[in-house]
Amino acid sequence: MTDGRREVAVDIHATPQDIWRAMTDPQLTREYYYGTDILSGWTPGARWTSESDGEVYLEGEVIDVDPPHRLVQTFHVVDERPAADDPPST
């Protein structure tokens, strides 16, 4: 039995700075993240959202951050049942 946590390793041919921008810059996230802006202050304890036209689809909390090397956050579906009834995951 697992504790529900998942760790994934992916090789991406880009600099850490380019990857960080791709994950945190709304002008870039809307190109590949279903047209949504990923918004946050990107500091521990800050809320992040995935939203478009004022509608929030995903949200979470920034747990740990060390730009451009580390980003730990919770993840919660806001608008689709039954997933919206689940607690946030990390």
Tab-separated table of N, CA, C and O in Angstrom:
chain	number	residue	atom	x	y	z
A	1	MET	N	0.853	-1.186	0.000
A	1	MET	CA	0.000	0.000	0.000
A	1	MET	C	0.888	1.234	0.000
A	1	MET	O	1.914	1.279	0.643
A	2	THR	N	0.470	2.259	-0.721
A	2	THR	CA	1.229	3.502	-0.780
A	2	THR	C	0.557	4.571	0.067
A	2	THR	O	-0.587	4.438	0.471
A	3	ASP	N	1.284	5.643	0.297
A	3	ASP	CA	0.739	6.755	1.080
A	3	ASP	C	0.055	7.786	0.190
A	3	ASP	O	-0.319	8.856	0.652
A	4	GLY	N	-0.090	7.487	-1.107
A	4	GLY	CA	-0.757	8.401	-2.016
A	4	GLY	C	0.174	9.395	-2.679
A	4	GLY	O	-0.237	10.145	-3.550
A	5	ARG	N	1.420	9.415	-2.290
A	5	ARG	CA	2.376	10.346	-2.876
A	5	ARG	C	2.968	9.756	-4.144
A	5	ARG	O	3.141	8.561	-4.265
A	6	ARG	N	3.291	10.629	-5.081
A	6	ARG	CA	3.916	10.222	-6.328
A	6	ARG	C	5.122	11.107	-6.575
A	6	ARG	O	5.069	12.315	-6.372
A	7	GLU	N	6.203	10.506	-7.004
A	7	GLU	CA	7.380	11.259	-7.397
A	7	GLU	C	7.674	10.908	-8.840
A	7	GLU	O	7.695	9.742	-9.214
A	8	VAL	N	7.871	11.926	-9.636
A	8	VAL	CA	8.075	11.741	-11.058
A	8	VAL	C	9.360	12.447	-11.464
A	8	VAL	O	9.609	13.575	-11.044
A	9	ALA	N	10.154	11.794	-12.289
A	9	ALA	CA	11.353	12.407	-12.851
A	9	ALA	C	11.182	12.480	-14.361
A	9	ALA	O	10.792	11.500	-14.997
A	10	VAL	N	11.465	13.648	-14.916
A	10	VAL	CA	11.318	13.875	-16.353
A	10	VAL	C	12.560	14.604	-16.841
A	10	VAL	O	13.006	15.566	-16.213
A	11	ASP	N	13.120	14.161	-17.952
A	11	ASP	CA	14.234	14.873	-18.583
A	11	ASP	C	13.676	15.882	-19.564
A	11	ASP	O	12.944	15.529	-20.492
A	12	ILE	N	14.022	17.157	-19.367
A	12	ILE	CA	13.573	18.231	-20.245
A	12	ILE	C	14.811	18.963	-20.730
A	12	ILE	O	15.652	19.375	-19.928
A	13	HIS	N	14.915	19.136	-22.016
A	13	HIS	CA	16.077	19.795	-22.609
A	13	HIS	C	15.862	21.307	-22.634
A	13	HIS	O	15.543	21.891	-23.669
A	14	ALA	N	16.018	21.915	-21.452
A	14	ALA	CA	15.879	23.369	-21.294
A	14	ALA	C	16.612	23.756	-20.018
A	14	ALA	O	16.900	22.911	-19.176
A	15	THR	N	16.875	25.040	-19.877
A	15	THR	CA	17.540	25.511	-18.660
A	15	THR	C	16.541	25.536	-17.505
A	15	THR	O	15.324	25.657	-17.733
A	16	PRO	N	17.020	25.452	-16.279
A	16	PRO	CA	16.106	25.589	-15.136
A	16	PRO	C	15.312	26.892	-15.179
A	16	PRO	O	14.137	26.920	-14.836
A	17	GLN	N	15.932	27.976	-15.622
A	17	GLN	CA	15.248	29.262	-15.691
A	17	GLN	C	14.104	29.220	-16.711
A	17	GLN	O	13.017	29.754	-16.456
A	18	ASP	N	14.327	28.578	-17.858
A	18	ASP	CA	13.272	28.469	-18.866
A	18	ASP	C	12.117	27.607	-18.372
A	18	ASP	O	10.946	27.918	-18.616
A	19	ILE	N	12.426	26.535	-17.677
A	19	ILE	CA	11.376	25.664	-17.134
A	19	ILE	C	10.589	26.409	-16.062
A	19	ILE	O	9.358	26.347	-16.018
A	20	TRP	N	11.278	27.118	-15.190
A	20	TRP	CA	10.600	27.898	-14.150
A	20	TRP	C	9.626	28.892	-14.772
A	20	TRP	O	8.476	28.989	-14.353
A	21	ARG	N	10.075	29.621	-15.774
A	21	ARG	CA	9.189	30.583	-16.456
A	21	ARG	C	7.997	29.879	-17.075
A	21	ARG	O	6.870	30.376	-17.010
A	22	ALA	N	8.226	28.715	-17.672
A	22	ALA	CA	7.127	27.980	-18.310
A	22	ALA	C	6.085	27.531	-17.293
A	22	ALA	O	4.908	27.404	-17.621
A	23	MET	N	6.499	27.309	-16.051
A	23	MET	CA	5.560	26.867	-15.010
A	23	MET	C	4.892	28.020	-14.283
A	23	MET	O	3.825	27.829	-13.683
A	24	THR	N	5.489	29.210	-14.299
A	24	THR	CA	4.999	30.285	-13.436
A	24	THR	C	4.597	31.565	-14.164
A	24	THR	O	4.026	32.455	-13.536
A	25	ASP	N	4.873	31.679	-15.443
A	25	ASP	CA	4.553	32.893	-16.197
A	25	ASP	C	3.224	32.686	-16.932
A	25	ASP	O	3.135	31.876	-17.851
A	26	PRO	N	2.176	33.418	-16.560
A	26	PRO	CA	0.873	33.215	-17.182
A	26	PRO	C	0.872	33.400	-18.697
A	26	PRO	O	0.089	32.758	-19.399
A	27	GLN	N	1.739	34.253	-19.213
A	27	GLN	CA	1.796	34.425	-20.665
A	27	GLN	C	2.243	33.138	-21.354
A	27	GLN	O	1.876	32.889	-22.496
A	28	LEU	N	3.021	32.322	-20.658
A	28	LEU	CA	3.448	31.048	-21.223
A	28	LEU	C	2.481	29.925	-20.880
A	28	LEU	O	2.193	29.073	-21.725
A	29	THR	N	1.953	29.907	-19.641
A	29	THR	CA	1.093	28.781	-19.251
A	29	THR	C	-0.182	28.730	-20.080
A	29	THR	O	-0.666	27.638	-20.365
A	30	ARG	N	-0.690	29.868	-20.495
A	30	ARG	CA	-1.935	29.828	-21.280
A	30	ARG	C	-1.725	29.172	-22.639
A	30	ARG	O	-2.669	28.729	-23.267
A	31	GLU	N	-0.466	29.081	-23.091
A	31	GLU	CA	-0.174	28.425	-24.368
A	31	GLU	C	-0.333	26.910	-24.299
A	31	GLU	O	-0.598	26.275	-25.312
A	32	TYR	N	-0.118	26.304	-23.141
A	32	TYR	CA	-0.164	24.841	-23.053
A	32	TYR	C	-1.017	24.316	-21.901
A	32	TYR	O	-1.227	23.120	-21.788
A	33	TYR	N	-1.499	25.158	-21.029
A	33	TYR	CA	-2.266	24.713	-19.860
A	33	TYR	C	-3.746	25.025	-20.068
A	33	TYR	O	-4.372	25.716	-19.294
A	34	TYR	N	-4.286	24.517	-21.168
A	34	TYR	CA	-5.717	24.655	-21.501
A	34	TYR	C	-6.172	26.100	-21.558
A	34	TYR	O	-7.306	26.424	-21.232
A	35	GLY	N	-5.266	26.997	-21.954
A	35	GLY	CA	-5.629	28.399	-22.111
A	35	GLY	C	-5.787	29.157	-20.804
A	35	GLY	O	-6.335	30.253	-20.796
A	36	THR	N	-5.294	28.592	-19.702
A	36	THR	CA	-5.453	29.245	-18.410
A	36	THR	C	-4.176	29.944	-17.965
A	36	THR	O	-3.078	29.606	-18.392
A	37	ASP	N	-4.354	30.931	-17.110
A	37	ASP	CA	-3.237	31.616	-16.474
A	37	ASP	C	-2.963	30.931	-15.138
A	37	ASP	O	-3.892	30.720	-14.347
A	38	ILE	N	-1.711	30.598	-14.884
A	38	ILE	CA	-1.307	30.080	-13.584
A	38	ILE	C	-0.799	31.287	-12.796
A	38	ILE	O	0.189	31.906	-13.171
A	39	LEU	N	-1.496	31.622	-11.706
A	39	LEU	CA	-1.221	32.850	-10.963
A	39	LEU	C	-0.839	32.556	-9.524
A	39	LEU	O	-1.473	31.728	-8.861
A	40	SER	N	0.191	33.239	-9.035
A	40	SER	CA	0.608	33.122	-7.641
A	40	SER	C	1.702	34.140	-7.372
A	40	SER	O	2.313	34.686	-8.298
A	41	GLY	N	1.985	34.355	-6.095
A	41	GLY	CA	3.153	35.124	-5.686
A	41	GLY	C	4.382	34.240	-5.572
A	41	GLY	O	5.495	34.728	-5.400
A	42	TRP	N	4.181	32.908	-5.646
A	42	TRP	CA	5.241	31.898	-5.627
A	42	TRP	C	6.155	32.003	-4.416
A	42	TRP	O	7.369	31.918	-4.524
A	43	THR	N	5.527	32.190	-3.258
A	43	THR	CA	6.239	32.151	-1.981
A	43	THR	C	5.545	31.121	-1.097
A	43	THR	O	4.350	30.844	-1.270
A	44	PRO	N	6.266	30.516	-0.138
A	44	PRO	CA	5.629	29.528	0.740
A	44	PRO	C	4.386	30.108	1.414
A	44	PRO	O	4.392	31.234	1.902
A	45	GLY	N	3.309	29.344	1.358
A	45	GLY	CA	2.043	29.767	1.931
A	45	GLY	C	1.134	30.489	0.952
A	45	GLY	O	-0.047	30.683	1.228
A	46	ALA	N	1.674	30.901	-0.203
A	46	ALA	CA	0.866	31.618	-1.187
A	46	ALA	C	-0.092	30.660	-1.892
A	46	ALA	O	0.200	29.489	-2.088
A	47	ARG	N	-1.234	31.180	-2.280
A	47	ARG	CA	-2.195	30.427	-3.076
A	47	ARG	C	-1.777	30.522	-4.542
A	47	ARG	O	-1.261	31.552	-4.983
A	48	TRP	N	-1.988	29.456	-5.293
A	48	TRP	CA	-1.841	29.514	-6.744
A	48	TRP	C	-3.167	29.095	-7.357
A	48	TRP	O	-3.924	28.343	-6.758
A	49	THR	N	-3.463	29.622	-8.529
A	49	THR	CA	-4.694	29.261	-9.219
A	49	THR	C	-4.417	29.054	-10.706
A	49	THR	O	-3.476	29.615	-11.262
A	50	SER	N	-5.266	28.255	-11.310
A	50	SER	CA	-5.332	28.112	-12.763
A	50	SER	C	-6.695	28.670	-13.141
A	50	SER	O	-7.726	28.115	-12.754
A	51	GLU	N	-6.704	29.784	-13.883
A	51	GLU	CA	-7.972	30.438	-14.156
A	51	GLU	C	-7.998	31.074	-15.534
A	51	GLU	O	-6.955	31.334	-16.135
A	52	SER	N	-9.218	31.302	-15.996
A	52	SER	CA	-9.442	31.947	-17.275
A	52	SER	C	-10.749	32.726	-17.191
A	52	SER	O	-11.751	32.201	-16.703
A	53	ASP	N	-10.720	33.958	-17.628
A	53	ASP	CA	-11.906	34.812	-17.626
A	53	ASP	C	-12.586	34.854	-16.257
A	53	ASP	O	-13.811	34.803	-16.160
A	54	GLY	N	-11.783	34.897	-15.190
A	54	GLY	CA	-12.316	34.999	-13.845
A	54	GLY	C	-12.807	33.707	-13.226
A	54	GLY	O	-13.226	33.685	-12.083
A	55	GLU	N	-12.763	32.608	-13.970
A	55	GLU	CA	-13.200	31.317	-13.441
A	55	GLU	C	-11.978	30.500	-13.024
A	55	GLU	O	-11.050	30.293	-13.812
A	56	VAL	N	-11.987	30.029	-11.776
A	56	VAL	CA	-10.884	29.231	-11.238
A	56	VAL	C	-11.181	27.755	-11.480
A	56	VAL	O	-12.251	27.263	-11.125
A	57	TYR	N	-10.218	27.058	-12.077
A	57	TYR	CA	-10.366	25.639	-12.372
A	57	TYR	C	-9.566	24.762	-11.405
A	57	TYR	O	-10.018	23.696	-11.008
A	58	LEU	N	-8.357	25.225	-11.076
A	58	LEU	CA	-7.482	24.507	-10.157
A	58	LEU	C	-6.941	25.503	-9.155
A	58	LEU	O	-6.824	26.692	-9.442
A	59	GLU	N	-6.582	24.991	-7.960
A	59	GLU	CA	-5.966	25.856	-6.963
A	59	GLU	C	-5.071	25.013	-6.079
A	59	GLU	O	-5.151	23.790	-6.077
A	60	GLY	N	-4.238	25.690	-5.324
A	60	GLY	CA	-3.381	24.998	-4.381
A	60	GLY	C	-2.607	25.996	-3.551
A	60	GLY	O	-2.801	27.212	-3.664
A	61	GLU	N	-1.730	25.452	-2.742
A	61	GLU	CA	-0.872	26.268	-1.884
A	61	GLU	C	0.577	25.941	-2.196
A	61	GLU	O	0.941	24.775	-2.366
A	62	VAL	N	1.401	26.976	-2.267
A	62	VAL	CA	2.836	26.784	-2.445
A	62	VAL	C	3.401	26.349	-1.090
A	62	VAL	O	3.242	27.045	-0.095
A	63	ILE	N	4.031	25.178	-1.071
A	63	ILE	CA	4.593	24.621	0.166
A	63	ILE	C	6.058	25.016	0.323
A	63	ILE	O	6.491	25.448	1.384
A	64	ASP	N	6.836	24.818	-0.727
A	64	ASP	CA	8.272	25.089	-0.681
A	64	ASP	C	8.685	25.601	-2.055
A	64	ASP	O	8.185	25.123	-3.082
A	65	VAL	N	9.587	26.554	-2.084
A	65	VAL	CA	10.014	27.121	-3.359
A	65	VAL	C	11.478	27.541	-3.269
A	65	VAL	O	11.919	28.093	-2.268
A	66	ASP	N	12.231	27.210	-4.304
A	66	ASP	CA	13.621	27.620	-4.464
A	66	ASP	C	13.852	27.853	-5.955
A	66	ASP	O	14.376	26.979	-6.654
A	67	PRO	N	13.392	29.022	-6.468
A	67	PRO	CA	13.496	29.266	-7.906
A	67	PRO	C	14.954	29.231	-8.382
A	67	PRO	O	15.804	29.768	-7.684
A	68	PRO	N	15.232	28.687	-9.501
A	68	PRO	CA	14.368	27.947	-10.408
A	68	PRO	C	14.486	26.429	-10.254
A	68	PRO	O	14.258	25.689	-11.202
A	69	HIS	N	14.826	25.965	-9.053
A	69	HIS	CA	15.139	24.544	-8.880
A	69	HIS	C	14.058	23.706	-8.212
A	69	HIS	O	14.011	22.493	-8.418
A	70	ARG	N	13.216	24.305	-7.401
A	70	ARG	CA	12.273	23.491	-6.632
A	70	ARG	C	10.954	24.233	-6.458
A	70	ARG	O	10.934	25.412	-6.097
A	71	LEU	N	9.863	23.504	-6.697
A	71	LEU	CA	8.525	24.029	-6.451
A	71	LEU	C	7.668	22.877	-5.931
A	71	LEU	O	7.451	21.901	-6.635
A	72	VAL	N	7.228	22.992	-4.698
A	72	VAL	CA	6.344	21.991	-4.088
A	72	VAL	C	5.035	22.699	-3.798
A	72	VAL	O	5.020	23.764	-3.176
A	73	GLN	N	3.934	22.099	-4.260
A	73	GLN	CA	2.631	22.739	-4.081
A	73	GLN	C	1.551	21.688	-3.920
A	73	GLN	O	1.713	20.551	-4.326
A	74	THR	N	0.457	22.098	-3.300
A	74	THR	CA	-0.719	21.237	-3.292
A	74	THR	C	-1.473	21.467	-4.588
A	74	THR	O	-1.230	22.442	-5.309
A	75	PHE	N	-2.401	20.557	-4.891
A	75	PHE	CA	-3.145	20.597	-6.147
A	75	PHE	C	-4.573	20.200	-5.850
A	75	PHE	O	-4.818	19.155	-5.255
A	76	HIS	N	-5.523	21.056	-6.240
A	76	HIS	CA	-6.928	20.766	-5.968
A	76	HIS	C	-7.787	21.183	-7.156
A	76	HIS	O	-7.683	22.311	-7.642
A	77	VAL	N	-8.613	20.256	-7.627
A	77	VAL	CA	-9.579	20.560	-8.685
A	77	VAL	C	-10.738	21.326	-8.059
A	77	VAL	O	-11.295	20.884	-7.056
A	78	VAL	N	-11.100	22.454	-8.627
A	78	VAL	CA	-12.141	23.304	-8.051
A	78	VAL	C	-13.508	23.055	-8.664
A	78	VAL	O	-14.518	23.050	-7.970
A	79	ASP	N	-13.562	22.843	-9.970
A	79	ASP	CA	-14.849	22.959	-10.658
A	79	ASP	C	-15.479	21.664	-11.154
A	79	ASP	O	-16.560	21.718	-11.724
A	80	GLU	N	-14.858	20.525	-11.005
A	80	GLU	CA	-15.445	19.296	-11.541
A	80	GLU	C	-15.683	18.273	-10.430
A	80	GLU	O	-14.752	17.886	-9.742
A	81	ARG	N	-16.912	17.863	-10.284
A	81	ARG	CA	-17.261	16.803	-9.349
A	81	ARG	C	-17.059	15.453	-10.034
A	81	ARG	O	-17.261	15.382	-11.235
A	82	PRO	N	-16.628	14.428	-9.392
A	82	PRO	CA	-16.403	14.308	-7.963
A	82	PRO	C	-15.012	14.749	-7.533
A	82	PRO	O	-14.727	14.802	-6.336
A	83	ALA	N	-14.104	15.094	-8.461
A	83	ALA	CA	-12.743	15.451	-8.083
A	83	ALA	C	-12.702	16.648	-7.153
A	83	ALA	O	-11.859	16.733	-6.256
A	84	ALA	N	-13.597	17.608	-7.296
A	84	ALA	CA	-13.611	18.796	-6.448
A	84	ALA	C	-13.903	18.466	-4.991
A	84	ALA	O	-13.580	19.248	-4.106
A	85	ASP	N	-14.497	17.299	-4.744
A	85	ASP	CA	-14.779	16.895	-3.365
A	85	ASP	C	-13.582	16.266	-2.670
A	85	ASP	O	-13.579	16.106	-1.451
A	86	ASP	N	-12.537	15.922	-3.434
A	86	ASP	CA	-11.322	15.335	-2.854
A	86	ASP	C	-10.494	16.413	-2.166
A	86	ASP	O	-10.490	17.563	-2.588
A	87	PRO	N	-9.749	16.040	-1.124
A	87	PRO	CA	-8.857	17.002	-0.482
A	87	PRO	C	-7.681	17.320	-1.395
A	87	PRO	O	-7.364	16.529	-2.301
A	88	PRO	N	-7.019	18.450	-1.181
A	88	PRO	CA	-5.847	18.783	-2.002
A	88	PRO	C	-4.761	17.730	-1.858
A	88	PRO	O	-4.602	17.108	-0.804
A	89	SER	N	-4.033	17.500	-2.942
A	89	SER	CA	-2.895	16.586	-2.902
A	89	SER	C	-1.608	17.381	-3.014
A	89	SER	O	-1.613	18.542	-3.418
A	90	THR	N	-0.500	16.759	-2.626
A	90	THR	CA	0.822	17.408	-2.806
A	90	THR	C	1.653	16.577	-3.720
A	90	THR	O	1.415	15.428	-3.922
